[in-house]
Amino acid sequence: MQDTQNPTVLNSFRRAAQAGEFLVTAEVAPPKGVDVTHMISMAATLKGRVHAVNITDGSRAVLRMSSLVASAILLQNGIEPICQMACRDRNRIGLQADLMGAHALGIRNILALTGDPVKVGDHPHAKAVFDLESVRLLQLIRKLNQGVDDNEKPLPDGETDLFAGAAVDPQSDSWSGLQKRFERKIEAGAQFFQSQMITDFERLEKFMDTVAVNYEKPILAGIFLLKSAKNAQFINRYVPGVNIPQHIIDRLAQAKDPLEEGMKIAAEQVQIARQLCQGVHMMAVKREDLIAPILDLAGVTPVTNVN
């Protein structure tokens, strides 16, 4: 069992964020079942290449193993997790219980999310909770870090020590709405931001220059590995808010090896993002083993001070 009280094990992502280093995280989904072998093997390919591995919490409202449990398993295997926590499936009692549990397990990084609607997932008749949403969840984490619960009652064993982050979508149609919600998340205690999949880097640059510039919080641009033109067209059709440009689709369609071309595109996007913001969040669904080679293509060297 890993020593979860060792701060050098727990806080490499936080230290790097606060030191202004270029941050690299990657997304790994928990299993849709009980066998964690594949999840661990994929996360293991990221050791030394990312500051932390982001574990999804019922992404797209599809049933998978608990993000909290999956994060604890990665921590046991020497991999620092960022535990996503969505409001869709828990009320404030359950959220506080899981947050205190995360701290007790040695999990320090939390990504606070509202959560995708139940109707888009594999249990469309399930009852959604949404007692809170992401801003209020951030406020709740701040309270726990101050040593009180949601009712302002002191925690008998002292405060939690959670490093809370939030999502942001620089490609949002409503610029004023984007700015207002971003600022609300800052006020609620967000210490870092992970973006949705970025396809319009001009919009990202505008967001960085006009909104994020006023705050010293790391923004991690979402970089997605496109495996083929068909894959890109599917995402355009079914993922809200994403518009992969036609020239990218054409490039994939004309490539002799679409997967290799997709890796080159992702590497180029990492290089662009590196000029605009403080980090990247890598997404390569079911091919997390390709993230390290993509980072090599982009000229991103192994991270330092990672256990």
Backbone as numpy.savetxt, mean C-alpha at the origin, in Angstrom:
# Nx Ny Nz CAx CAy CAz Cx Cy Cz
10.98 -17.60 16.38 10.13 -16.40 16.38 11.01 -15.15 16.38
10.66 -14.22 15.54 11.41 -12.97 15.47 11.19 -12.13 16.71
12.22 -11.42 17.12 12.12 -10.53 18.27 11.35 -9.29 17.87
10.06 -9.25 18.21 9.20 -8.14 17.78 9.41 -6.88 18.62
10.26 -6.95 19.63 10.51 -5.75 20.42 11.78 -5.02 19.95
12.44 -5.56 18.95 13.66 -4.94 18.44 13.30 -3.84 17.45
13.54 -2.58 17.77 13.11 -1.48 16.88 13.81 -1.50 15.54
15.02 -2.10 15.45 15.69 -2.17 14.16 14.98 -3.10 13.22
14.26 -4.07 13.78 13.46 -4.99 12.96 12.17 -4.32 12.53
11.57 -3.55 13.42 10.23 -3.06 13.20 10.14 -1.81 12.35
11.14 -0.97 12.39 10.94 0.38 11.91 11.83 0.81 10.75
12.29 -0.13 9.95 13.16 0.27 8.83 12.39 1.14 7.83
11.11 0.82 7.59 10.31 1.64 6.68 10.11 3.03 7.25
9.77 3.12 8.51 9.56 4.43 9.14 10.85 5.25 9.15
11.95 4.61 9.49 13.22 5.34 9.52 13.57 5.89 8.15
13.39 5.05 7.12 13.71 5.49 5.76 12.80 6.63 5.32
11.50 6.54 5.69 10.55 7.59 5.33 10.93 8.90 5.98
11.26 8.86 7.25 11.58 10.08 7.98 12.94 10.64 7.60
13.81 9.78 7.05 15.14 10.23 6.62 15.12 10.80 5.21
13.97 10.71 4.54 13.87 11.25 3.19 14.43 10.35 2.11
14.63 9.06 2.43 15.14 8.13 1.42 14.07 7.85 0.37
14.53 7.41 -0.81 13.59 6.98 -1.84 13.02 5.64 -1.39
11.70 5.61 -1.19 11.04 4.44 -0.62 10.56 3.48 -1.70
10.69 2.20 -1.40 10.17 1.17 -2.30 9.35 0.18 -1.47
8.08 0.05 -1.82 7.25 -0.98 -1.22 6.66 -1.83 -2.33
6.13 -2.98 -1.97 5.51 -3.86 -2.96 4.30 -4.51 -2.33
3.34 -4.82 -3.19 2.07 -5.39 -2.72 2.06 -6.90 -2.89
1.63 -7.59 -1.84 1.45 -9.04 -1.87 0.09 -9.35 -1.25
-0.68 -10.19 -1.89 -2.00 -10.55 -1.38 -1.91 -11.78 -0.50
-2.67 -11.81 0.59 -2.76 -13.04 1.38 -3.41 -14.14 0.55
-3.26 -15.40 0.95 -3.86 -16.49 0.17 -5.37 -16.52 0.28
-5.99 -17.06 -0.73 -7.44 -17.31 -0.66 -7.60 -18.73 -0.12
-7.23 -18.88 1.13 -7.20 -20.19 1.77 -6.26 -20.13 2.96
-5.67 -21.27 3.32 -4.86 -21.34 4.53 -3.38 -21.62 4.27
-3.02 -21.90 3.02 -1.63 -22.21 2.70 -0.88 -20.92 2.37
0.08 -20.57 3.23 0.80 -19.31 3.05 2.12 -19.49 2.32
2.38 -20.68 1.82 3.68 -20.98 1.19 4.00 -20.02 0.05
3.05 -19.84 -0.86 3.30 -18.98 -2.02 3.48 -17.53 -1.59
2.66 -17.06 -0.66 2.79 -15.69 -0.18 4.18 -15.44 0.40
4.66 -16.38 1.20 5.98 -16.22 1.82 7.07 -16.25 0.76
6.95 -17.15 -0.21 7.99 -17.26 -1.23 8.05 -16.01 -2.10
6.88 -15.44 -2.43 6.87 -14.21 -3.22 7.45 -13.05 -2.41
7.06 -12.95 -1.16 7.58 -11.86 -0.31 9.08 -12.01 -0.10
9.57 -13.25 -0.04 11.00 -13.48 0.18 11.84 -12.95 -0.98
11.26 -12.94 -2.20 12.01 -12.41 -3.35 12.22 -10.90 -3.24
11.50 -10.27 -2.31 11.56 -8.82 -2.16 12.49 -8.38 -1.04
13.01 -9.32 -0.27 13.89 -8.96 0.85 15.14 -8.27 0.31
15.47 -7.15 0.91 16.62 -6.39 0.47 16.35 -5.48 -0.72
15.16 -5.59 -1.32 14.82 -4.74 -2.47 13.73 -3.74 -2.15
12.93 -4.00 -1.12 11.87 -3.07 -0.72 12.02 -2.79 0.78
11.50 -1.64 1.19 11.54 -1.30 2.61 10.47 -2.05 3.40
9.37 -2.38 2.73 8.29 -3.11 3.41 7.38 -3.73 2.36
6.69 -4.78 2.77 5.74 -5.48 1.89 4.33 -5.17 2.36
3.53 -4.65 1.46 2.16 -4.22 1.75 1.20 -5.39 1.59
0.49 -5.73 2.66 -0.43 -6.87 2.66 -1.86 -6.36 2.53
-2.54 -6.77 1.48 -3.88 -6.26 1.20 -4.92 -6.80 2.17
-5.97 -6.03 2.36 -7.06 -6.38 3.27 -8.37 -6.46 2.48
-8.67 -7.63 1.96 -9.92 -7.82 1.23 -10.03 -6.91 0.03
-8.93 -6.74 -0.70 -8.94 -5.88 -1.88 -10.01 -6.33 -2.86
-10.71 -5.34 -3.44 -11.84 -5.60 -4.36 -12.95 -6.42 -3.70
-12.98 -6.40 -2.37 -14.01 -7.10 -1.59 -14.02 -8.60 -1.87
-12.83 -9.14 -2.17 -12.68 -10.58 -2.40 -12.12 -11.23 -1.14
-12.73 -12.32 -0.73 -12.33 -13.02 0.49 -10.91 -13.55 0.39
-10.09 -13.19 1.36 -8.75 -13.75 1.51 -8.41 -13.81 3.00
-7.30 -14.45 3.31 -6.85 -14.53 4.69 -6.71 -13.13 5.30
-6.92 -13.05 6.59 -6.77 -11.80 7.33 -5.43 -11.12 7.04
-5.48 -9.83 6.73 -4.24 -9.09 6.49 -3.39 -9.02 7.76
-4.04 -8.96 8.91 -3.31 -8.90 10.18 -2.52 -10.19 10.40
-3.17 -11.32 10.18 -2.50 -12.61 10.36 -1.39 -12.78 9.32
-1.68 -12.44 8.07 -0.66 -12.56 7.02 0.54 -11.67 7.32
0.29 -10.47 7.82 1.39 -9.56 8.17 2.24 -10.15 9.29
1.59 -10.75 10.27 2.33 -11.37 11.38 3.19 -12.52 10.88
2.69 -13.28 9.93 3.46 -14.39 9.37 4.69 -13.88 8.63
4.53 -12.80 7.87 5.69 -12.23 7.19 6.72 -11.72 8.20
6.25 -11.08 9.26 7.16 -10.57 10.28 7.95 -11.72 10.91
7.29 -12.84 11.14 7.97 -14.02 11.68 9.06 -14.52 10.73
8.89 -14.22 9.44 9.87 -14.65 8.44 10.87 -13.54 8.08
10.95 -12.52 8.94 11.95 -11.49 8.77 11.63 -10.47 7.70
10.35 -10.32 7.35 9.94 -9.38 6.31 9.04 -8.33 6.94
9.42 -7.05 6.83 8.63 -5.99 7.45 7.36 -5.75 6.65
6.19 -5.85 7.29 4.94 -5.63 6.58 4.38 -4.23 6.76
3.56 -3.83 5.80 2.62 -2.73 5.97 1.25 -3.39 5.93
0.56 -3.36 7.03 -0.73 -4.05 7.15 -1.86 -3.11 6.72
-2.50 -3.45 5.62 -3.68 -2.68 5.24 -4.82 -2.98 6.20
-5.58 -1.96 6.54 -6.75 -2.15 7.40 -7.91 -1.34 6.83
-8.95 -2.06 6.38 -10.10 -1.42 5.75 -11.29 -1.38 6.71
-12.11 -0.36 6.53 -13.25 -0.14 7.42 -14.50 -0.93 7.01
-14.48 -1.52 5.84 -15.68 -2.17 5.31 -16.20 -3.28 6.23
-15.31 -4.08 6.82 -15.72 -5.31 7.48 -15.70 -5.25 9.01
-15.34 -4.10 9.60 -15.22 -4.02 11.05 -15.84 -2.72 11.56
-16.44 -2.78 12.74 -16.85 -1.54 13.39 -15.67 -1.01 14.21
-15.88 0.08 14.89 -14.75 0.71 15.59 -14.23 -0.15 16.74
-15.05 -1.02 17.28 -14.56 -1.94 18.31 -13.58 -2.93 17.70
-13.98 -3.52 16.57 -13.12 -4.48 15.90 -11.83 -3.85 15.38
-11.94 -2.62 14.86 -10.76 -1.94 14.34 -9.76 -1.67 15.47
-10.25 -1.19 16.61 -9.36 -0.93 17.73 -8.73 -2.22 18.24
-9.51 -3.27 18.28 -8.98 -4.56 18.73 -7.85 -5.03 17.82
-8.04 -4.90 16.51 -7.01 -5.34 15.57 -5.79 -4.43 15.61
-5.99 -3.14 15.80 -4.86 -2.23 15.88 -4.00 -2.51 17.12
-4.66 -2.75 18.26 -3.90 -3.11 19.45 -3.22 -4.45 19.26
-3.89 -5.37 18.59 -3.29 -6.67 18.30 -2.08 -6.53 17.39
-2.17 -5.64 16.39 -1.04 -5.42 15.49 0.18 -4.95 16.27
-0.04 -3.98 17.17 1.07 -3.48 17.98 1.68 -4.60 18.82
0.83 -5.41 19.44 1.32 -6.50 20.29 2.14 -7.52 19.49
1.79 -7.70 18.21 2.50 -8.65 17.35 3.79 -8.07 16.79
4.01 -6.77 16.98 5.20 -6.13 16.44 4.98 -5.48 15.09
3.74 -5.43 14.64 3.43 -4.79 13.36 3.24 -3.30 13.63
4.00 -2.47 12.95 3.97 -1.05 13.23 3.39 -0.21 12.09
3.46 -0.70 10.85 3.01 0.08 9.70 1.58 -0.30 9.33
0.71 0.69 9.31 -0.70 0.47 8.99 -1.11 1.39 7.84
-1.76 0.83 6.82 -2.33 1.64 5.75 -3.84 1.69 5.97
-4.35 2.86 6.32 -5.76 3.03 6.66 -6.59 3.25 5.40
-7.56 2.38 5.18 -8.39 2.43 3.99 -9.87 2.38 4.33
-10.67 2.99 3.50 -12.13 2.85 3.65 -12.56 1.45 3.24
-12.07 0.96 2.10 -12.42 -0.37 1.62 -13.32 -0.32 0.41
-13.17 -1.30 -0.47 -13.99 -1.37 -1.68 -15.41 -1.81 -1.35
-16.40 -1.39 -2.15 -17.79 -1.78 -1.89 -17.98 -3.29 -1.98
-18.80 -3.82 -1.11 -19.06 -5.26 -1.08 -19.57 -5.77 -2.42
-20.39 -4.98 -3.08 -21.06 -5.45 -4.30 -20.10 -5.78 -5.43
-18.84 -5.28 -5.37 -17.90 -5.57 -6.46 -17.15 -6.88 -6.22
-17.32 -7.51 -5.06 -16.53 -8.67 -4.70 -17.22 -10.00 -4.91
-16.70 -11.02 -4.23 -17.21 -12.37 -4.42 -18.28 -12.76 -3.40
-18.64 -11.82 -2.51 -19.73 -12.02 -1.56 -20.66 -10.80 -1.63
-21.30 -10.57 -2.77 -22.07 -9.33 -2.96 -23.25 -9.16 -2.02
-23.69 -10.25 -1.36 -24.83 -10.14 -0.45 -24.39 -9.99 1.01
-23.07 -9.91 1.23 -22.58 -9.69 2.59 -22.99 -8.29 3.07
-23.08 -8.13 4.38 -23.44 -6.84 4.95 -22.19 -6.02 5.23
-22.08 -4.86 4.60 -20.95 -3.96 4.84 -21.13 -3.23 6.17
-20.02 -2.87 6.80 -20.08 -2.18 8.08 -19.87 -0.67 7.89
-18.68 -0.27 7.47 -18.37 1.15 7.25 -18.79 2.02 8.44
-18.51 1.54 9.66 -18.75 2.36 10.85 -17.87 3.62 10.78
-16.67 3.44 10.25 -15.75 4.55 10.02 -15.34 4.56 8.55
-14.63 5.61 8.15 -13.96 5.61 6.84 -12.50 6.00 7.10
-11.71 6.12 6.03 -10.26 6.19 6.22 -9.81 7.36 7.08
-10.43 8.52 6.93 -10.00 9.69 7.73 -10.27 9.44 9.21
-11.43 8.92 9.51 -11.76 8.66 10.93 -10.94 7.50 11.47
-10.56 6.56 10.62 -9.67 5.49 11.06 -8.30 6.06 11.41
-7.80 7.00 10.61 -6.55 7.67 10.94 -6.65 8.41 12.27
-7.77 9.07 12.50 -7.97 9.76 13.77 -7.98 8.76 14.93
-8.56 7.59 14.69 -8.60 6.55 15.72 -7.19 6.06 16.04
-6.38 5.84 15.01 -5.00 5.41 15.22 -4.23 6.46 16.02
-4.46 7.73 15.70 -3.79 8.80 16.44 -4.17 8.76 17.92
-5.44 8.51 18.20 -5.87 8.41 19.60 -5.15 7.27 20.31
-5.10 6.10 19.67 -4.43 4.96 20.29 -2.96 5.26 20.52
-2.34 5.97 19.57 -0.93 6.36 19.74 -0.75 7.37 20.87
-1.83 8.05 21.24 -1.78 8.98 22.36 -2.18 8.32 23.67
-2.53 7.04 23.61 -2.82 6.28 24.82 -4.25 6.28 25.27
-5.18 6.65 24.35 -6.60 6.61 24.71 -7.38 5.88 23.61
-8.54 5.34 23.98 -9.37 4.67 23.00 -10.33 5.67 22.35
-11.25 5.17 21.54 -12.15 6.06 20.81 -13.08 6.83 21.74
-13.27 6.34 22.96 -14.09 7.03 23.95 -13.28 7.94 24.86
-12.01 8.18 24.48 -11.09 9.03 25.26 -10.75 8.41 26.61
-10.92 7.10 26.76 -10.54 6.42 27.99 -9.10 5.93 27.88
-8.28 6.11 28.91 -6.87 5.72 28.84 -6.71 4.21 28.61
-5.73 3.86 27.80 -5.37 2.46 27.64 -4.53 2.06 28.86
-4.91 1.02 29.58 -4.22 0.71 30.84 -2.76 0.32 30.67
-2.39 -0.17 29.48 -1.00 -0.61 29.26 -0.17 0.38 28.46
-0.67 1.59 28.28 0.09 2.59 27.54 -0.31 2.67 26.09
0.29 3.62 25.38 -0.11 3.92 24.01 0.45 2.90 23.02
-0.16 2.87 21.84 0.39 2.10 20.72 1.46 2.95 20.02
2.18 2.31 19.12 3.22 3.00 18.35 3.07 2.58 16.90
2.06 3.13 16.25 1.72 2.73 14.89 2.06 3.85 13.91
2.65 3.49 12.78 3.03 4.44 11.73 1.97 4.34 10.64
1.09 5.33 10.61 -0.12 5.25 9.79 0.05 5.94 8.45
-0.43 5.29 7.42 -0.43 5.87 6.09 -1.82 5.81 5.49
-1.97 6.39 4.30 -3.27 6.47 3.65 -3.10 6.38 2.14
-4.21 6.18 1.46 -4.20 6.13 0.00 -4.50 7.50 -0.58
-4.03 7.72 -1.80 -4.31 8.96 -2.52 -4.40 8.64 -4.00
-5.27 9.35 -4.71 -5.41 9.14 -6.15 -5.19 10.45 -6.88
-3.94 10.73 -7.30 -3.66 11.99 -8.01 -4.39 12.12 -9.34
-4.99 11.04 -9.83 -5.70 11.08 -11.10 -7.20 11.29 -10.92
-7.60 11.66 -9.71 -9.01 11.89 -9.42 -9.60 12.95 -10.34
-10.86 12.76 -10.75 -11.54 13.73 -11.62 -11.78 15.06 -10.93
-11.98 14.99 -9.61 -12.26 16.21 -8.85 -11.00 16.69 -8.16
-10.39 17.74 -8.72 -9.15 18.24 -8.14 -9.37 18.85 -6.77
-10.44 19.61 -6.62 -10.71 20.23 -5.32 -11.03 19.16 -4.27
-11.77 18.13 -4.69 -12.08 17.04 -3.77 -10.84 16.28 -3.36
-9.94 16.05 -4.32 -8.68 15.37 -4.03 -7.86 16.15 -3.02
-7.73 17.45 -3.24 -6.94 18.28 -2.34 -7.54 18.31 -0.93
-8.85 18.46 -0.87 -9.52 18.53 0.43 -9.35 17.25 1.22
-9.52 16.11 0.55 -9.42 14.83 1.26 -7.98 14.54 1.66
-7.03 14.89 0.79 -5.62 14.72 1.13 -5.27 15.51 2.38
-5.72 16.75 2.43 -5.42 17.60 3.58 -6.10 17.08 4.85
-7.31 16.55 4.70 -7.99 15.96 5.86 -7.21 14.76 6.40
-6.63 13.97 5.51 -5.85 12.81 5.95 -4.56 13.25 6.63
-3.96 14.32 6.12 -2.78 14.87 6.80 -3.15 15.32 8.21
-4.24 16.06 8.33 -4.68 16.56 9.64 -5.03 15.41 10.58
-5.50 14.29 10.02 -5.89 13.14 10.84 -4.70 12.30 11.29
-3.53 12.58 10.71 -2.33 11.90 11.18 -1.61 11.01 10.18
-1.96 11.05 8.90 -1.28 10.22 7.91 0.18 10.64 7.79
1.08 9.67 7.85 2.52 9.92 7.79 3.12 9.59 6.44
2.40 8.85 5.61 2.86 8.54 4.26 1.63 8.24 3.41
1.81 8.32 2.10 0.70 8.09 1.17 1.12 7.14 0.06
0.23 6.23 -0.22 0.41 5.28 -1.32 -0.63 5.59 -2.38
-0.18 5.78 -3.62 -1.14 6.16 -4.66 -1.76 4.95 -5.33
-2.87 5.21 -6.00 -3.42 4.22 -6.90 -2.46 4.04 -8.07
-2.74 3.09 -8.92 -1.93 2.85 -10.11 -1.84 4.14 -10.94
-0.62 4.59 -11.20 -0.42 5.82 -11.96 -0.25 5.51 -13.45
-1.07 6.14 -14.26 -0.92 6.03 -15.71 -0.71 7.41 -16.34
-1.04 8.45 -15.61 -0.90 9.82 -16.10 0.11 10.55 -15.20
1.36 10.55 -15.64 2.40 11.13 -14.80 2.39 12.65 -14.82
1.74 13.25 -15.80 1.57 14.69 -15.78 0.63 15.10 -14.64
-0.40 14.29 -14.42 -1.30 14.55 -13.28 -0.56 14.36 -11.96
0.29 13.35 -11.90 1.07 13.14 -10.68 1.97 14.33 -10.42
2.62 14.83 -11.46 3.51 15.99 -11.31 2.73 17.21 -10.84
1.54 17.43 -11.40 0.72 18.56 -10.98 0.33 18.41 -9.51
-0.04 17.19 -9.10 -0.39 16.94 -7.70 0.79 17.23 -6.79
1.96 16.76 -7.18 3.14 16.99 -6.35 3.48 18.48 -6.25
3.33 19.21 -7.36 3.73 20.62 -7.40 2.73 21.57 -6.76
1.44 21.16 -6.74 0.42 22.09 -6.26 -0.23 21.68 -4.94
-0.15 20.41 -4.59 -0.80 19.94 -3.35 0.22 19.38 -2.37
0.92 18.33 -2.77 1.83 17.64 -1.85 3.01 18.50 -1.45
3.37 19.47 -2.29 4.53 20.31 -2.01 4.39 21.05 -0.69
3.17 21.27 -0.24 2.93 22.02 0.99 3.11 21.18 2.25
3.38 19.89 2.07 3.49 18.98 3.22 4.72 18.09 3.02
5.39 17.80 4.08 6.59 16.96 3.99 6.24 15.52 4.34
5.39 14.94 3.51 4.99 13.55 3.70 5.34 12.75 2.44
5.90 11.57 2.60 6.26 10.77 1.43 5.04 10.35 0.61
5.15 10.49 -0.70 4.14 10.00 -1.63 4.78 8.87 -2.42
4.15 7.69 -2.41 4.64 6.54 -3.15 3.74 6.33 -4.37
4.30 6.46 -5.56 3.52 6.31 -6.78 3.28 4.83 -7.08
2.04 4.49 -7.37 1.69 3.11 -7.67 2.14 2.71 -9.08
3.00 1.69 -9.17 3.52 1.21 -10.45 3.03 -0.22 -10.64
2.33 -0.46 -11.75 1.68 -1.76 -11.98 2.34 -2.46 -13.17
2.66 -3.74 -13.00 3.21 -4.54 -14.09 2.09 -5.00 -15.01
2.09 -4.49 -16.24 1.14 -4.94 -17.26 1.75 -6.11 -18.01
1.03 -7.22 -18.07 1.59 -8.45 -18.62 1.32 -8.61 -20.12
0.33 -7.89 -20.63 -0.03 -8.01 -22.05 -1.00 -6.89 -22.40
-1.26 -6.73 -23.71 -2.26 -5.76 -24.14 -3.63 -6.14 -23.62
-3.91 -7.44 -23.61 -5.20 -7.92 -23.11 -5.36 -7.58 -21.63
-4.29 -7.73 -20.87 -4.30 -7.40 -19.45 -4.59 -5.91 -19.26
-3.96 -5.05 -20.07 -4.17 -3.61 -19.99 -5.60 -3.24 -20.34
-6.15 -3.86 -21.38 -7.53 -3.59 -21.79 -8.51 -4.02 -20.71
-8.23 -5.14 -20.07 -9.08 -5.63 -18.98 -9.11 -4.62 -17.83
-7.94 -4.10 -17.48 -7.85 -3.12 -16.39 -8.63 -1.86 -16.75
-8.47 -1.39 -17.97 -9.22 -0.20 -18.41 -10.72 -0.42 -18.30
-11.15 -1.63 -18.58 -12.58 -1.93 -18.60 -13.16 -2.08 -17.20
-12.40 -2.67 -16.29 -12.99 -3.08 -15.02 -12.44 -2.39 -13.77
-11.35 -1.64 -13.89 -10.80 -0.97 -12.71 -11.16 0.51 -12.76
-12.01 0.97 -11.86 -12.44 2.38 -11.87 -11.27 3.34 -11.69
-11.33 4.45 -12.44 -10.33 5.49 -12.28 -9.01 5.27 -12.98
-8.90 4.15 -13.72 -7.65 3.85 -14.42 -7.88 3.98 -15.92
-6.95 4.66 -16.58 -7.02 4.82 -18.03 -5.63 4.63 -18.62
-5.31 3.39 -18.97 -4.01 3.09 -19.55 -3.99 3.63 -20.98
-3.02 4.49 -21.31 -2.99 5.12 -22.63 -2.90 4.09 -23.77
-3.47 4.45 -24.90 -3.48 3.54 -26.04 -2.07 3.23 -26.53
-1.16 4.19 -26.43 0.21 3.93 -26.91 0.90 2.85 -26.08
0.54 2.73 -24.81 1.08 1.66 -23.98 0.48 0.32 -24.41
-0.82 0.30 -24.66 -1.49 -0.92 -25.11 -0.90 -1.37 -26.45
-0.69 -0.43 -27.36 -0.12 -0.76 -28.67 1.30 -1.31 -28.52
2.05 -0.71 -27.63 3.42 -1.18 -27.40 3.44 -2.62 -26.91
2.54 -2.95 -26.01 2.44 -4.32 -25.52 1.98 -5.27 -26.62
1.03 -4.83 -27.43 0.48 -5.68 -28.49 1.52 -5.99 -29.56
2.42 -5.05 -29.82 3.41 -5.22 -30.88 4.68 -5.91 -30.41
4.81 -6.12 -29.10 6.04 -6.71 -28.56 6.12 -8.20 -28.83
7.34 -8.69 -29.11 7.54 -10.13 -29.28 7.30 -10.86 -27.96
7.72 -10.23 -26.87 7.53 -10.79 -25.53 6.80 -9.74 -24.70
5.47 -9.80 -24.65 4.69 -8.76 -23.94 5.07 -8.61 -22.47
5.35 -9.73 -21.79 5.70 -9.64 -20.38 7.01 -8.89 -20.19
7.99 -9.18 -21.02 9.26 -8.46 -20.95 9.07 -6.98 -21.25
8.20 -6.69 -22.21 7.92 -5.28 -22.54 7.21 -4.60 -21.38
6.31 -5.33 -20.72 5.63 -4.78 -19.55 6.61 -4.45 -18.44
7.64 -5.28 -18.28 8.67 -5.00 -17.27 9.44 -3.74 -17.63
9.75 -3.56 -18.91 10.46 -2.36 -19.35 9.61 -1.11 -19.11
8.31 -1.22 -19.41 7.41 -0.08 -19.19 7.37 0.28 -17.71
7.24 -0.74 -16.84 7.21 -0.48 -15.40 8.50 0.16 -14.92
9.64 -0.31 -15.45 10.93 0.27 -15.06 11.03 1.72 -15.48
10.55 2.03 -16.69 10.55 3.41 -17.16 9.68 4.28 -16.26
8.55 3.74 -15.82 7.66 4.50 -14.95 8.28 4.73 -13.57
9.03 3.75 -13.09 9.75 3.94 -11.82 10.73 5.10 -11.95
11.44 5.15 -13.08 12.40 6.23 -13.30 11.72 7.59 -13.35
10.55 7.66 -13.98 9.80 8.93 -14.02 9.35 9.32 -12.62
8.78 8.34 -11.89 8.28 8.62 -10.54 9.41 9.09 -9.63
10.59 8.55 -9.84 11.72 8.90 -8.98 12.07 10.37 -9.08
11.74 10.99 -10.20 12.00 12.42 -10.38 10.90 13.29 -9.78
9.78 12.67 -9.43 8.61 13.44 -9.00 8.27 13.30 -7.53
8.52 12.13 -6.96 8.06 11.89 -5.58 9.06 11.02 -4.81
8.72 10.69 -3.57 9.70 10.07 -2.68 9.67 8.55 -2.70
8.87 7.94 -3.58 8.86 6.49 -3.56 7.95 5.89 -4.59
8.00 4.57 -4.67 7.12 3.81 -5.55 6.53 2.63 -4.79
5.30 2.32 -5.14 4.64 1.14 -4.61 4.42 0.19 -5.78
5.11 -0.94 -5.76 5.13 -1.86 -6.89 4.01 -2.90 -6.77
3.30 -3.10 -7.88 2.23 -4.08 -7.94 2.44 -4.99 -9.14
2.62 -6.28 -8.89 2.82 -7.27 -9.95 2.03 -8.52 -9.58
0.74 -8.47 -9.81 -0.17 -9.51 -9.33 0.27 -10.89 -9.81
0.52 -11.77 -8.86 0.93 -13.17 -9.09 2.32 -13.30 -9.70
3.03 -12.18 -9.90 4.40 -12.22 -10.40 5.29 -11.26 -9.60
5.12 -11.34 -8.29 5.93 -10.49 -7.42 7.42 -10.78 -7.56
7.75 -11.97 -8.06 9.15 -12.33 -8.26 9.81 -11.47 -9.35
9.01 -10.77 -10.15 9.57 -9.91 -11.21 9.84 -8.49 -10.74
9.46 -8.17 -9.51 9.65 -6.80 -9.02 11.12 -6.46 -8.89
11.93 -7.37 -8.33 13.37 -7.10 -8.21 14.02 -6.87 -9.58
13.74 -7.72 -10.59 14.29 -7.43 -11.92 13.82 -6.10 -12.51
12.58 -5.70 -12.23 12.10 -4.39 -12.70 12.89 -3.28 -12.04
13.12 -3.40 -10.75 13.91 -2.39 -10.04 15.34 -2.33 -10.57
15.89 -3.49 -10.95 17.22 -3.51 -11.57 17.21 -2.73 -12.89
16.20 -2.99 -13.72 16.08 -2.28 -14.99 15.98 -0.78 -14.78
15.32 -0.39 -13.68 15.13 1.03 -13.38 16.34 1.67 -12.72
17.33 0.86 -12.38 18.52 1.39 -11.72 18.34 1.68 -10.25
17.36 1.03 -9.62 17.12 1.21 -8.19 17.95 0.17 -7.44
18.86 0.61 -6.64 19.75 -0.29 -5.93 19.06 -0.90 -4.71
19.59 -2.01 -4.20 19.00 -2.62 -3.00 18.89 -1.61 -1.86
17.88 -1.76 -1.05 17.66 -0.83 0.05 18.66 -1.14 1.17
18.91 -0.16 2.01 19.85 -0.32 3.11 19.12 -0.44 4.42
19.80 -1.00 5.40 19.27 -1.10 6.77 17.95 -1.85 6.82
17.82 -2.87 5.99 16.61 -3.70 6.02 16.99 -5.07 6.54
16.23 -5.58 7.51 16.51 -6.88 8.10 15.85 -7.97 7.30
